CSV table of C-alpha atoms in Angstrom, one decimal:
chain,number,residue,atom,x,y,z
Z,1,MET,CA,57.4,-50.7,-89.0
Z,2,THR,CA,58.2,-50.5,-85.3
Z,3,GLN,CA,55.7,-48.9,-83.0
Z,4,VAL,CA,56.0,-47.9,-79.3
Z,5,SER,CA,53.2,-47.2,-76.9
Z,6,GLY,CA,52.6,-46.3,-73.2
Z,7,ILE,CA,51.2,-43.7,-71.0
Z,8,TRP,CA,54.2,-41.5,-71.6
Z,9,LEU,CA,53.4,-41.3,-75.3
Z,10,GLU,CA,50.0,-39.7,-74.4
Z,11,ASP,CA,51.6,-37.0,-72.3
Z,12,ARG,CA,49.3,-34.0,-73.0
Z,13,ALA,CA,52.0,-31.3,-73.0
Z,14,ALA,CA,54.3,-33.4,-75.3
Z,15,GLN,CA,51.6,-34.2,-77.7
Z,16,THR,CA,50.5,-30.5,-77.8
Z,17,LEU,CA,54.0,-29.2,-78.4
Z,18,LEU,CA,54.9,-31.8,-81.0
Z,19,GLY,CA,51.6,-31.1,-82.8
Z,20,ALA,CA,52.3,-27.4,-82.8
Z,21,LEU,CA,55.8,-27.9,-84.2
Z,22,GLU,CA,54.5,-30.2,-86.9
Z,23,ALA,CA,51.8,-27.6,-87.8
Z,24,GLU,CA,54.6,-25.1,-88.4
Z,25,SER,CA,56.2,-27.7,-90.8
Z,26,TYR,CA,59.0,-28.7,-88.4
Z,27,GLN,CA,60.0,-32.2,-87.7
Z,28,ALA,CA,59.5,-33.3,-84.0
Z,29,TYR,CA,60.1,-36.6,-82.3
Z,30,PHE,CA,60.4,-38.3,-79.0
Z,31,VAL,CA,64.0,-39.4,-78.8
Z,32,GLY,CA,66.5,-41.5,-76.9
Z,33,GLY,CA,65.8,-43.1,-73.5
Z,34,CYS,CA,62.0,-42.9,-73.6
Z,35,VAL,CA,61.9,-44.7,-76.9
Z,36,ARG,CA,64.6,-47.2,-75.9
Z,37,ASN,CA,62.9,-48.0,-72.6
Z,38,ALA,CA,59.5,-48.4,-74.2
Z,39,LEU,CA,60.9,-51.0,-76.6
Z,40,LEU,CA,62.6,-52.8,-73.7
Z,41,GLY,CA,59.4,-52.7,-71.5
Z,42,LEU,CA,61.1,-50.6,-68.9
Z,43,PRO,CA,59.7,-47.5,-67.1
Z,44,VAL,CA,59.9,-44.2,-69.0
Z,45,LYS,CA,61.0,-41.4,-66.7
Z,46,ASP,CA,62.2,-38.6,-68.8
Z,47,LEU,CA,60.8,-37.2,-72.1
Z,48,ASP,CA,63.3,-35.8,-74.6
Z,49,VAL,CA,62.3,-34.3,-77.8
Z,50,ALA,CA,64.4,-33.7,-80.9
Z,51,THR,CA,63.2,-31.2,-83.5
Z,52,SER,CA,64.3,-29.4,-86.6
Z,53,ALA,CA,63.0,-26.1,-85.1
Z,54,ARG,CA,65.5,-23.7,-83.7
Z,55,PRO,CA,65.5,-22.9,-80.0
Z,56,GLU,CA,63.9,-19.5,-80.5
Z,57,VAL,CA,61.0,-21.1,-82.4
Z,58,VAL,CA,60.6,-23.7,-79.5
Z,59,ILE,CA,60.5,-20.9,-77.0
Z,60,LYS,CA,58.0,-18.9,-79.0
Z,61,LEU,CA,55.6,-21.8,-79.5
Z,62,ALA,CA,55.9,-22.9,-75.9
Z,63,LYS,CA,54.9,-19.5,-74.7
Z,64,GLU,CA,51.9,-19.4,-77.1
Z,65,LEU,CA,50.8,-22.8,-75.8
Z,66,GLY,CA,50.9,-21.5,-72.2
Z,67,PHE,CA,54.0,-23.5,-71.3
Z,68,LYS,CA,57.1,-22.2,-69.5
Z,69,PRO,CA,60.2,-22.4,-71.7
Z,70,VAL,CA,63.5,-22.4,-69.7
Z,71,PRO,CA,66.7,-21.8,-71.8
Z,72,THR,CA,68.8,-24.4,-70.0
Z,73,GLY,CA,71.3,-25.0,-72.8
Z,74,LEU,CA,70.8,-22.7,-75.7
Z,75,GLU,CA,74.3,-23.0,-77.0
Z,76,HIS,CA,73.6,-26.7,-77.5
Z,77,GLY,CA,70.1,-26.1,-78.7
Z,78,THR,CA,68.2,-27.3,-75.6
Z,79,VAL,CA,65.1,-25.7,-74.1
Z,80,THR,CA,63.4,-27.1,-71.1
Z,81,VAL,CA,59.6,-26.8,-71.6
Z,82,VAL,CA,57.6,-27.0,-68.4
Z,83,GLY,CA,54.0,-28.0,-69.2
Z,84,LYS,CA,51.1,-28.9,-67.0
Z,85,GLY,CA,52.6,-31.7,-64.9
Z,86,SER,CA,55.3,-32.4,-67.5
Z,87,VAL,CA,58.9,-31.4,-68.1
Z,88,LEU,CA,60.3,-31.8,-71.7
Z,89,GLU,CA,63.9,-31.5,-72.8
Z,90,VAL,CA,63.6,-30.1,-76.3
Z,91,THR,CA,66.7,-30.0,-78.4
Z,92,THR,CA,67.3,-28.9,-82.0
Z,93,PHE,CA,68.8,-31.4,-84.4
Z,94,ARG,CA,72.6,-31.0,-84.2
Z,95,LYS,CA,75.9,-32.0,-85.8
Z,96,ASP,CA,79.3,-31.8,-84.2
Z,97,ILE,CA,81.7,-29.3,-85.5
Z,98,GLU,CA,84.5,-29.8,-82.9
Z,99,THR,CA,85.0,-32.1,-80.0
Z,100,ASP,CA,87.8,-32.4,-77.4
Z,101,GLY,CA,86.8,-35.6,-75.4
Z,102,ARG,CA,84.7,-33.6,-72.9
Z,103,HIS,CA,82.7,-30.9,-74.7
Z,104,ALA,CA,81.4,-30.4,-78.3
Z,105,VAL,CA,80.9,-27.4,-80.4
Z,106,VAL,CA,77.7,-28.0,-82.4
Z,107,ALA,CA,75.9,-26.6,-85.3
Z,108,PHE,CA,72.1,-26.8,-85.8
Z,109,SER,CA,70.8,-29.1,-88.5
Z,110,ASP,CA,67.6,-29.7,-90.4
Z,111,ARG,CA,68.3,-33.4,-90.8
Z,112,LEU,CA,67.4,-36.1,-88.3
Z,113,GLU,CA,70.3,-38.2,-89.8
Z,114,ASP,CA,72.8,-35.6,-88.6
Z,115,ASP,CA,71.4,-35.7,-85.2
Z,116,ALA,CA,71.5,-39.5,-85.0
Z,117,ALA,CA,75.1,-39.7,-86.3
Z,118,ARG,CA,76.4,-37.8,-83.3
Z,119,ARG,CA,74.6,-39.9,-80.6
Z,120,ASP,CA,76.5,-42.4,-78.5
Z,121,PHE,CA,74.8,-45.8,-78.9
Z,122,ARG,CA,72.5,-47.0,-81.7
Z,123,MET,CA,69.8,-47.9,-79.1
Z,124,ASN,CA,69.8,-44.2,-78.1
Z,125,ALA,CA,69.4,-43.0,-81.6
Z,126,LEU,CA,65.8,-43.9,-81.9
Z,127,TYR,CA,63.0,-41.4,-82.7
Z,128,ALA,CA,59.3,-41.8,-82.4
Z,129,ASP,CA,56.6,-39.5,-83.7
Z,130,ARG,CA,53.4,-38.5,-81.9
Z,131,SER,CA,51.7,-41.7,-83.0
Z,132,GLY,CA,54.6,-43.9,-81.7
Z,133,THR,CA,56.0,-44.8,-85.1
Z,134,VAL,CA,59.7,-45.3,-84.7
Z,135,THR,CA,62.4,-44.0,-87.1
Z,136,ASP,CA,65.6,-46.0,-86.8
Z,137,PRO,CA,68.5,-44.5,-88.8
Z,138,THR,CA,71.3,-46.5,-87.2
Z,139,GLY,CA,70.0,-49.9,-86.4
Z,140,GLY,CA,69.0,-49.4,-82.8
Z,141,VAL,CA,65.9,-51.6,-82.9
Z,142,ALA,CA,67.9,-54.6,-84.0
Z,143,ASP,CA,70.4,-54.0,-81.1
Z,144,ILE,CA,67.6,-53.9,-78.6
Z,145,GLU,CA,66.1,-57.1,-79.9
Z,146,ALA,CA,69.5,-58.7,-79.6
Z,147,ARG,CA,70.1,-57.0,-76.3
Z,148,LYS,CA,73.4,-55.6,-77.5
Z,149,ILE,CA,75.0,-52.2,-77.0
Z,150,CYS,CA,76.9,-50.9,-80.0
Z,151,PHE,CA,78.3,-47.4,-80.7
Z,152,VAL,CA,76.9,-45.3,-83.6
Z,153,GLY,CA,79.5,-45.6,-86.3
Z,154,ALA,CA,83.1,-46.2,-85.3
Z,155,PRO,CA,83.6,-46.8,-81.6
Z,156,ASP,CA,86.9,-45.0,-81.4
Z,157,GLN,CA,85.5,-41.9,-82.9
Z,158,ARG,CA,82.4,-41.9,-80.6
Z,159,ILE,CA,84.7,-42.3,-77.6
Z,160,ARG,CA,87.1,-39.6,-78.6
Z,161,GLU,CA,84.2,-37.2,-78.8
Z,162,ASP,CA,83.4,-37.8,-75.1
Z,163,TYR,CA,85.5,-40.2,-73.1
Z,164,LEU,CA,82.7,-40.6,-70.5
Z,165,ARG,CA,81.0,-42.8,-73.1
Z,166,ILE,CA,83.3,-45.5,-71.9
Z,167,VAL,CA,81.7,-45.6,-68.5
Z,168,ARG,CA,78.2,-45.2,-70.0
Z,169,LEU,CA,78.8,-48.3,-72.1
Z,170,PHE,CA,79.2,-50.4,-69.0
Z,171,ARG,CA,76.6,-48.5,-67.0
Z,172,PHE,CA,73.9,-49.1,-69.7
Z,173,ALA,CA,74.8,-52.8,-69.9
Z,174,ALA,CA,74.3,-53.2,-66.2
Z,175,GLN,CA,71.3,-50.9,-65.8
Z,176,LEU,CA,69.3,-52.2,-68.7
Z,177,GLY,CA,69.9,-55.8,-67.7
Z,178,PHE,CA,72.0,-56.7,-70.8
Z,179,GLY,CA,75.0,-57.7,-68.6
Z,180,ALA,CA,78.6,-57.9,-69.8
Z,181,GLU,CA,77.6,-60.3,-72.6
Z,182,GLY,CA,75.5,-57.5,-74.1
Z,183,ILE,CA,78.5,-55.2,-74.8
Z,184,ASP,CA,79.6,-55.3,-78.4
Z,185,PRO,CA,83.2,-56.8,-78.4
Z,186,LEU,CA,84.4,-53.9,-80.7
Z,187,ALA,CA,83.0,-51.4,-78.2
Z,188,ALA,CA,84.7,-53.2,-75.3
Z,189,GLN,CA,88.0,-53.3,-77.2
Z,190,ALA,CA,87.8,-49.6,-78.0
Z,191,ALA,CA,86.9,-48.8,-74.4
Z,192,ALA,CA,90.0,-50.6,-73.2
Z,193,ARG,CA,92.2,-49.0,-75.8
Z,194,LEU,CA,91.1,-45.5,-75.1
Z,195,SER,CA,90.5,-45.7,-71.3
Z,196,TYR,CA,93.4,-43.3,-70.7
Z,197,GLY,CA,91.1,-40.6,-71.9
Z,198,LEU,CA,89.0,-40.8,-68.8
Z,199,ARG,CA,91.5,-38.5,-67.1
Z,200,HIS,CA,90.0,-35.7,-69.2
Z,201,VAL,CA,86.5,-36.3,-67.8
Z,202,SER,CA,85.4,-34.3,-64.7
Z,203,ILE,CA,85.2,-36.2,-61.4
Z,204,GLU,CA,81.5,-35.1,-61.1
Z,205,ARG,CA,80.5,-36.7,-64.3
Z,206,GLN,CA,82.4,-39.9,-63.5
Z,207,THR,CA,80.8,-40.0,-60.1
Z,208,SER,CA,77.3,-39.7,-61.5
Z,209,GLU,CA,77.9,-42.6,-63.9
Z,210,ILE,CA,79.6,-44.9,-61.4
Z,211,LEU,CA,76.8,-44.5,-58.8
Z,212,LYS,CA,74.2,-45.3,-61.5
Z,213,LEU,CA,76.3,-48.3,-62.4
Z,214,LEU,CA,76.6,-49.5,-58.8
Z,215,GLY,CA,72.8,-49.3,-58.4
Z,216,ALA,CA,72.2,-51.7,-61.3
Z,217,ASP,CA,71.0,-55.3,-61.1
Z,218,GLU,CA,73.5,-56.8,-63.6
Z,219,LEU,CA,76.5,-55.3,-61.8
Z,220,MET,CA,79.1,-57.9,-61.0
Z,221,ALA,CA,79.7,-59.4,-64.4
Z,222,THR,CA,79.8,-55.9,-65.9
Z,223,LEU,CA,82.4,-54.8,-63.3
Z,224,SER,CA,84.4,-57.9,-64.0
Z,225,LEU,CA,84.6,-56.9,-67.6
Z,226,MET,CA,85.5,-53.3,-66.6
Z,227,GLN,CA,88.4,-54.8,-64.6
Z,228,GLU,CA,89.5,-57.1,-67.4
Z,229,THR,CA,89.6,-54.2,-69.9
Z,230,GLY,CA,91.5,-52.0,-67.5
Z,231,VAL,CA,88.7,-49.4,-67.4
Z,232,LEU,CA,87.9,-49.9,-63.7
Z,233,ALA,CA,91.4,-49.2,-62.6
Z,234,ARG,CA,91.3,-45.9,-64.5
Z,235,ILE,CA,88.5,-44.7,-62.1
Z,236,LEU,CA,88.8,-46.7,-58.9
Z,237,ARG,CA,92.0,-48.2,-57.4
Z,238,GLY,CA,92.3,-51.0,-54.8
Z,239,VAL,CA,88.8,-52.5,-55.6
Z,240,SER,CA,87.6,-55.8,-54.1
Z,241,LEU,CA,85.1,-57.5,-56.3
Z,242,PRO,CA,84.8,-60.5,-54.0
Z,243,VAL,CA,83.8,-58.3,-51.0
Z,244,LEU,CA,81.3,-56.5,-53.2
Z,245,GLN,CA,79.9,-59.8,-54.4
Z,246,ARG,CA,79.3,-61.0,-50.9
Z,247,PHE,CA,77.8,-57.6,-49.9
Z,248,VAL,CA,75.5,-57.8,-52.9
Z,249,ASP,CA,74.5,-61.3,-51.9
Z,250,PHE,CA,73.2,-59.9,-48.7
Z,251,GLY,CA,70.6,-58.0,-50.8
Z,252,GLU,CA,72.2,-54.6,-50.5
Z,253,SER,CA,71.5,-52.4,-53.5
Z,254,GLU,CA,72.2,-48.8,-52.3
Z,255,PRO,CA,75.0,-47.4,-54.6
Z,256,VAL,CA,77.1,-45.6,-52.0
Z,257,ALA,CA,77.0,-48.7,-49.7
Z,258,ARG,CA,78.1,-50.8,-52.6
Z,259,LEU,CA,80.9,-48.3,-53.3
Z,260,ALA,CA,82.1,-48.7,-49.7
Z,261,ALA,CA,82.2,-52.5,-50.1
Z,262,LEU,CA,84.1,-52.1,-53.4
Z,263,LEU,CA,86.6,-49.8,-51.9
Z,264,VAL,CA,86.8,-51.4,-48.4
Z,265,PHE,CA,90.6,-52.0,-48.9
Z,266,SER,CA,91.3,-48.8,-50.7
Z,267,GLY,CA,92.7,-45.7,-49.0
Z,268,GLU,CA,91.5,-43.4,-51.9
Z,269,MET,CA,88.3,-41.8,-52.7
Z,270,PRO,CA,88.6,-40.6,-56.3
Z,271,LEU,CA,85.0,-39.8,-56.7
Z,272,ARG,CA,83.2,-36.7,-55.4
Z,273,LEU,CA,80.3,-37.6,-53.2
Z,274,SER,CA,77.8,-35.3,-51.6
Z,275,LYS,CA,78.3,-34.6,-47.9
Z,276,LYS,CA,75.5,-37.0,-47.0
Z,277,GLU,CA,76.9,-39.7,-49.3
Z,278,GLN,CA,80.4,-39.2,-47.9
Z,279,ARG,CA,79.1,-39.6,-44.3
Z,280,LEU,CA,77.5,-42.9,-45.2
Z,281,PHE,CA,80.6,-44.1,-47.1
Z,282,ASP,CA,82.9,-43.2,-44.2
Z,283,ALA,CA,80.6,-44.7,-41.5
Z,284,LEU,CA,80.4,-48.0,-43.3
Z,285,ARG,CA,84.1,-48.4,-44.1
Z,286,SER,CA,85.0,-47.3,-40.5
Z,287,PHE,CA,82.6,-49.8,-39.0
Z,288,ALA,CA,83.8,-52.6,-41.1
Z,289,TRP,CA,87.3,-52.4,-39.6
Z,290,SER,CA,86.2,-51.6,-36.0
Z,291,THR,CA,85.1,-53.6,-33.0
Z,292,GLN,CA,82.0,-51.5,-32.5
Z,293,SER,CA,78.8,-53.4,-32.2
Z,294,GLY,CA,76.0,-53.0,-34.8
Z,295,GLU,CA,73.6,-52.1,-32.0
Z,296,GLU,CA,75.8,-49.3,-30.9
Z,297,LEU,CA,76.0,-47.9,-34.5
Z,298,ALA,CA,72.2,-48.3,-34.8
Z,299,TYR,CA,71.8,-46.2,-31.6
Z,300,GLN,CA,74.2,-43.6,-32.9
Z,301,THR,CA,72.8,-43.4,-36.4
Z,302,ASP,CA,69.8,-45.5,-37.5
Z,303,ALA,CA,68.9,-49.1,-38.1
Z,304,LEU,CA,69.3,-48.9,-41.9
Z,305,THR,CA,72.8,-47.5,-41.7
Z,306,ALA,CA,73.8,-50.1,-39.1
Z,307,ARG,CA,72.3,-52.9,-41.2
Z,308,LYS,CA,74.4,-51.9,-44.2
Z,309,ALA,CA,77.5,-51.7,-41.9
Z,310,VAL,CA,77.0,-55.1,-40.4
Z,311,PHE,CA,76.6,-56.6,-43.8
Z,312,LEU,CA,79.8,-54.9,-45.0
Z,313,ARG,CA,81.7,-56.3,-42.0
Z,314,ALA,CA,80.4,-59.7,-42.7
Z,315,ALA,CA,81.2,-59.4,-46.4
Z,316,LEU,CA,84.8,-58.4,-45.5
Z,317,ALA,CA,85.2,-61.3,-43.1
Z,318,GLY,CA,83.4,-63.8,-45.3
Z,319,GLY,CA,81.0,-64.6,-42.4
Z,320,VAL,CA,77.4,-64.3,-41.4
Z,321,ALA,CA,75.5,-61.2,-40.3
Z,322,ASP,CA,73.2,-60.8,-37.3
Z,323,VAL,CA,71.0,-57.8,-37.7
Z,324,SER,CA,68.2,-58.9,-35.4
Z,325,GLY,CA,68.8,-56.3,-32.7
Z,326,LEU,CA,69.3,-53.2,-34.7
Z,327,GLU,CA,65.8,-51.9,-34.9
Z,328,ALA,CA,65.4,-52.1,-31.1
Z,329,ALA,CA,68.8,-50.5,-30.5
Z,330,ALA,CA,67.9,-47.6,-32.8
Z,331,GLU,CA,64.9,-46.8,-30.6
Z,332,GLN,CA,66.9,-46.6,-27.4
Z,333,HIS,CA,67.2,-43.4,-25.4
Z,334,LEU,CA,69.7,-42.8,-22.6
Z,335,PRO,CA,67.7,-42.9,-19.3
Z,336,LEU,CA,70.0,-40.3,-17.8
Z,337,ALA,CA,69.8,-36.5,-18.5
Z,338,ALA,CA,71.6,-33.4,-17.4
Z,339,LYS,CA,68.9,-32.6,-14.9
Z,340,ASP,CA,69.7,-35.8,-13.1
Z,341,LEU,CA,73.2,-34.5,-12.3
Z,342,PRO,CA,72.4,-31.0,-10.8
Z,343,HIS,CA,75.8,-31.0,-8.9
Z,344,LEU,CA,77.7,-30.9,-12.2
Z,345,SER,CA,78.1,-28.3,-14.9
Z,346,GLY,CA,80.2,-27.5,-17.9
Z,347,LYS,CA,82.8,-29.9,-19.0
Z,348,ALA,CA,82.3,-32.1,-15.9
Z,349,LEU,CA,78.7,-32.6,-16.8
Z,350,GLY,CA,79.5,-33.4,-20.4
Z,351,ASP,CA,82.1,-35.9,-19.4
Z,352,ALA,CA,79.8,-37.6,-16.9
Z,353,LEU,CA,77.0,-38.0,-19.4
Z,354,LYS,CA,79.5,-39.4,-22.0
Z,355,HIS,CA,80.8,-41.9,-19.5
Z,356,ALA,CA,77.3,-42.9,-18.4
Z,357,GLU,CA,76.3,-43.4,-22.1
Z,358,LYS,CA,79.4,-45.5,-22.7
Z,359,VAL,CA,78.6,-47.8,-19.7
Z,360,TRP,CA,74.9,-48.0,-20.7
Z,361,ILE,CA,75.8,-49.0,-24.3
Z,362,ALA,CA,78.3,-51.6,-23.0
Z,363,SER,CA,75.5,-53.1,-20.8
Z,364,GLY,CA,73.4,-53.7,-23.9
Z,365,PHE,CA,71.2,-50.7,-23.0
Z,366,THR,CA,70.0,-52.5,-19.9
Z,367,LEU,CA,71.2,-50.2,-17.0
Z,368,SER,CA,68.5,-48.0,-15.4
Z,369,LYS,CA,68.9,-44.4,-14.4
Z,370,GLU,CA,69.5,-45.4,-10.8
Z,371,GLN,CA,72.2,-47.9,-11.8
Z,372,LEU,CA,73.9,-45.3,-13.9
Z,373,LEU,CA,73.8,-42.8,-11.0
Z,374,ASP,CA,75.4,-45.4,-8.8
Z,375,GLU,CA,78.1,-46.0,-11.4
Z,376,LYS,CA,81.4,-44.4,-10.4
């Protein structure tokens, strides 16, 4: 009998809710990532609960317990229960009625086995009761012990239900530290065979998974397998794994920065980044191909951005990176201000300040106010 433990298992709101559901003769279990990560010795961040109780029952019990139920996905049986310092995603056992590769029409079930059969990977189809006793209907514990990722049932069927599972296969391998060798060969073959289906998946969902993948430790071998199977080209074109490898070797782990390194030769941006992420992506790629100094970029942005940019340029050139002056450059302030040029106004004043700043930067931030005023 497999047991899990950890502070997460003692969560007061979760224990109270599961206890209340059991007292009403419903089944209720912790499920998925929290159980998986506990068995792997990894941090548990999110608490998901699976239950035979219908959403309206969960909402009623949550209110009676003094919790706040939020109907975040009633059509799929999900209620977010906000307890005292806890957030629980509580979902009724389900079985798929119809799938189209993106979305599923589900029916509620009273059977844990039905719920497990519709999940993506066996390691994610693990259930733990309030005491930590694990129920393993698909063989997920053995997969975790072998550090393998296998689909529940037939890989082709699981993928056709949701093509994003192709990317999740590789993301979990990298994120959990299994690496490419941890991917079941049958799963990899199915991912290659059905990768065309990724065109049915929204850009937003693909972006989320790719950024999670790029932030993982076991990245490079996993990306290499994605490239070999043809999956990577379905999502990102013009990639450079050698540049990314050198960038990673500098110790850079930020996902968007790694994306800029991966796509440094590409003219496309097939993913949908936030405005902040896009600014960083554009700044890094632009700097990599420019003659701008790292110190100038640090002054214009910040030392951290400049550090990533200098590393990317070095990775592109296959050279060394000097980041020693970036912190000091980021702290610099132009010694000349508008009040120092009282005889100018409007566009003339703006042009004069821009020119002075350009000369000051070119001097290595060494020119004084007086020297800048003397500059013609």
